[in-house]
Structure formats: structure tokens, C-alpha cells
């Protein structure tokens, strides 16, 4: 399921939970209270699953970027010419800062 589908299902379950809670408030019947609890739990679980899908995609991007940084650092370590090594190091540092700013972990206070 896509995160949009998960969110849509969560909305439907939340509507069911809200209706069941209203019935419980009107009648005081335990059946409606159980129905409310179950539907509310399901809505919460679906919302968490949708959030996990977002987090998973972000983690995949971060891992790929980290692999790219590691490869570039490895290349720097295996570069013999000093001027080329300095250039590659400066480029890698610029990319690291850019990534940090993009991810919101550092500010760019040039």
C-alpha cells in the first residue's frame, strides 16, 4: 500500500471510531465503546504505517548519499597527486555542508 492509501484508510477508520464514540456517548453501551477503541487503534496504526513509509524513503536517500560520500572519501585516500587531493577534499566538504543544510542539521551562515 502506498502512504496515500494508508492515510485514506486511516481517515475511514477514524470516522468509524468517531461514530462509535458518539453512539457510546448516547447509549453508554460497552459494545460501542469497544468498537470505538478498536477503530481508533486501527486508525492510529495506519497513520503510523504511513509515517513509517515517509521515514523509510528518507532513510534510503540518506544511506545512498552516505555511500556516495564514503566513495568520494575513499577516492581522495587513493589519489596520489596532492593538488588533486586538495581539490577533491574541498569538493567533498562543500557537498557535505550542502547536504547538512538541505537536511536541516546545520545552518548555512556564509
mmCIF file of C-alpha atoms in Angstrom:
data_model
loop_
_atom_site.group_PDB
_atom_site.id
_atom_site.type_symbol
_atom_site.label_atom_id
_atom_site.label_comp_id
_atom_site.label_asym_id
_atom_site.label_seq_id
_atom_site.Cartn_x
_atom_site.Cartn_y
_atom_site.Cartn_z
ATOM 1 C CA UNK A 1 0.000 0.000 0.000
ATOM 2 C CA UNK A 2 1.149 3.496 -0.720
ATOM 3 C CA UNK A 3 1.259 6.100 2.018
ATOM 4 C CA UNK A 4 -1.705 7.888 0.421
ATOM 5 C CA UNK A 5 -3.778 4.694 0.578
ATOM 6 C CA UNK A 6 -2.733 4.171 4.183
ATOM 7 C CA UNK A 7 -3.778 7.711 5.069
ATOM 8 C CA UNK A 8 -7.125 7.250 3.310
ATOM 9 C CA UNK A 9 -7.803 4.039 5.236
ATOM 10 C CA UNK A 10 -6.794 5.787 8.454
ATOM 11 C CA UNK A 11 -9.352 8.526 7.771
ATOM 12 C CA UNK A 12 -12.087 5.943 7.201
ATOM 13 C CA UNK A 13 -11.226 4.141 10.439
ATOM 14 C CA UNK A 14 -11.187 7.452 12.300
ATOM 15 C CA UNK A 15 -14.694 8.238 11.001
ATOM 16 C CA UNK A 16 -15.838 4.813 12.265
ATOM 17 C CA UNK A 17 -14.218 5.497 15.619
ATOM 18 C CA UNK A 18 -15.885 8.892 15.897
ATOM 19 C CA UNK A 19 -19.311 7.441 15.057
ATOM 20 C CA UNK A 20 -18.865 4.638 17.577
ATOM 21 C CA UNK A 21 -17.812 7.118 20.255
ATOM 22 C CA UNK A 22 -20.913 9.234 19.592
ATOM 23 C CA UNK A 23 -23.102 6.117 19.924
ATOM 24 C CA UNK A 24 -21.330 5.230 23.140
ATOM 25 C CA UNK A 25 -21.925 8.744 24.491
ATOM 26 C CA UNK A 26 -25.618 8.495 23.573
ATOM 27 C CA UNK A 27 -26.269 4.968 24.867
ATOM 28 C CA UNK A 28 -23.460 4.112 27.281
ATOM 29 C CA UNK A 29 -23.297 0.643 25.708
ATOM 30 C CA UNK A 30 -19.954 -1.148 26.079
ATOM 31 C CA UNK A 31 -20.295 -2.585 22.567
ATOM 32 C CA UNK A 32 -19.883 0.890 21.087
ATOM 33 C CA UNK A 33 -17.004 1.686 23.392
ATOM 34 C CA UNK A 34 -15.152 -1.460 22.247
ATOM 35 C CA UNK A 35 -15.957 -0.581 18.649
ATOM 36 C CA UNK A 36 -14.574 2.910 19.252
ATOM 37 C CA UNK A 37 -11.355 1.590 20.846
ATOM 38 C CA UNK A 38 -10.742 -0.916 18.054
ATOM 39 C CA UNK A 39 -11.403 1.575 15.253
ATOM 40 C CA UNK A 40 -9.310 4.269 16.955
ATOM 41 C CA UNK A 41 -6.422 1.821 17.405
ATOM 42 C CA UNK A 42 -6.635 0.800 13.745
ATOM 43 C CA UNK A 43 -6.662 4.443 12.607
ATOM 44 C CA UNK A 44 -3.607 5.146 14.753
ATOM 45 C CA UNK A 45 -1.761 2.108 13.436
ATOM 46 C CA UNK A 46 -2.467 3.087 9.827
ATOM 47 C CA UNK A 47 -1.271 6.652 10.469
ATOM 48 C CA UNK A 48 1.962 5.285 11.957
ATOM 49 C CA UNK A 49 2.420 2.999 8.956
ATOM 50 C CA UNK A 50 2.021 5.955 6.585
ATOM 51 C CA UNK A 51 4.552 7.937 8.625
ATOM 52 C CA UNK A 52 6.943 4.972 8.535
ATOM 53 C CA UNK A 53 6.731 4.952 4.740
ATOM 54 C CA UNK A 54 7.929 8.579 4.690
ATOM 55 C CA UNK A 55 10.718 7.822 7.151
ATOM 56 C CA UNK A 56 11.815 4.768 5.190
ATOM 57 C CA UNK A 57 12.117 6.747 1.962
ATOM 58 C CA UNK A 58 14.138 9.428 3.743
ATOM 59 C CA UNK A 59 16.439 6.804 5.259
ATOM 60 C CA UNK A 60 17.064 5.224 1.865
ATOM 61 C CA UNK A 61 18.051 8.643 0.472
ATOM 62 C CA UNK A 62 20.390 9.318 3.404
ATOM 63 C CA UNK A 63 22.058 5.886 3.058
ATOM 64 C CA UNK A 64 22.617 6.443 -0.656
ATOM 65 C CA UNK A 65 24.118 9.858 -0.021
ATOM 66 C CA UNK A 66 26.348 8.445 2.730
ATOM 67 C CA UNK A 67 27.582 5.745 0.347
ATOM 68 C CA UNK A 68 28.419 8.448 -2.208
ATOM 69 C CA UNK A 69 30.335 10.459 0.415
ATOM 70 C CA UNK A 70 32.219 7.360 1.557
ATOM 71 C CA UNK A 71 33.200 6.501 -2.015
ATOM 72 C CA UNK A 72 34.450 10.021 -2.652
ATOM 73 C CA UNK A 73 36.456 9.939 0.586
ATOM 74 C CA UNK A 74 37.931 6.589 -0.492
ATOM 75 C CA UNK A 75 38.919 8.136 -3.827
ATOM 76 C CA UNK A 76 40.634 11.012 -2.000
ATOM 77 C CA UNK A 77 42.633 8.500 0.013
ATOM 78 C CA UNK A 78 43.755 6.796 -3.180
ATOM 79 C CA UNK A 79 44.727 9.974 -5.049
ATOM 80 C CA UNK A 80 48.468 10.458 -5.390
ATOM 81 C CA UNK A 81 48.685 13.994 -6.671
ATOM 82 C CA UNK A 82 48.490 16.491 -3.783
ATOM 83 C CA UNK A 83 46.736 19.293 -5.708
ATOM 84 C CA UNK A 84 44.067 16.851 -6.938
ATOM 85 C CA UNK A 85 43.640 15.506 -3.388
ATOM 86 C CA UNK A 86 43.091 19.049 -2.056
ATOM 87 C CA UNK A 87 40.550 19.825 -4.793
ATOM 88 C CA UNK A 88 38.599 16.607 -4.154
ATOM 89 C CA UNK A 89 38.643 17.235 -0.397
ATOM 90 C CA UNK A 90 37.269 20.767 -0.831
ATOM 91 C CA UNK A 91 34.574 19.466 -3.183
ATOM 92 C CA UNK A 92 33.572 16.752 -0.711
ATOM 93 C CA UNK A 93 33.423 19.248 2.156
ATOM 94 C CA UNK A 94 31.202 21.531 0.081
ATOM 95 C CA UNK A 95 28.877 18.608 -0.681
ATOM 96 C CA UNK A 96 28.764 17.601 2.986
ATOM 97 C CA UNK A 97 27.836 21.146 4.045
ATOM 98 C CA UNK A 98 25.215 21.365 1.307
ATOM 99 C CA UNK A 99 23.697 18.048 2.395
ATOM 100 C CA UNK A 100 23.706 19.146 6.040
ATOM 101 C CA UNK A 101 21.900 22.361 5.145
ATOM 102 C CA UNK A 102 19.404 20.501 2.956
ATOM 103 C CA UNK A 103 18.631 18.050 5.785
ATOM 104 C CA UNK A 104 18.331 20.872 8.297
ATOM 105 C CA UNK A 105 21.116 19.689 10.620
ATOM 106 C CA UNK A 106 23.301 22.760 10.082
ATOM 107 C CA UNK A 107 22.714 26.343 9.086
ATOM 108 C CA UNK A 108 24.447 27.987 6.167
ATOM 109 C CA UNK A 109 25.812 31.212 7.672
ATOM 110 C CA UNK A 110 28.191 32.148 4.883
#
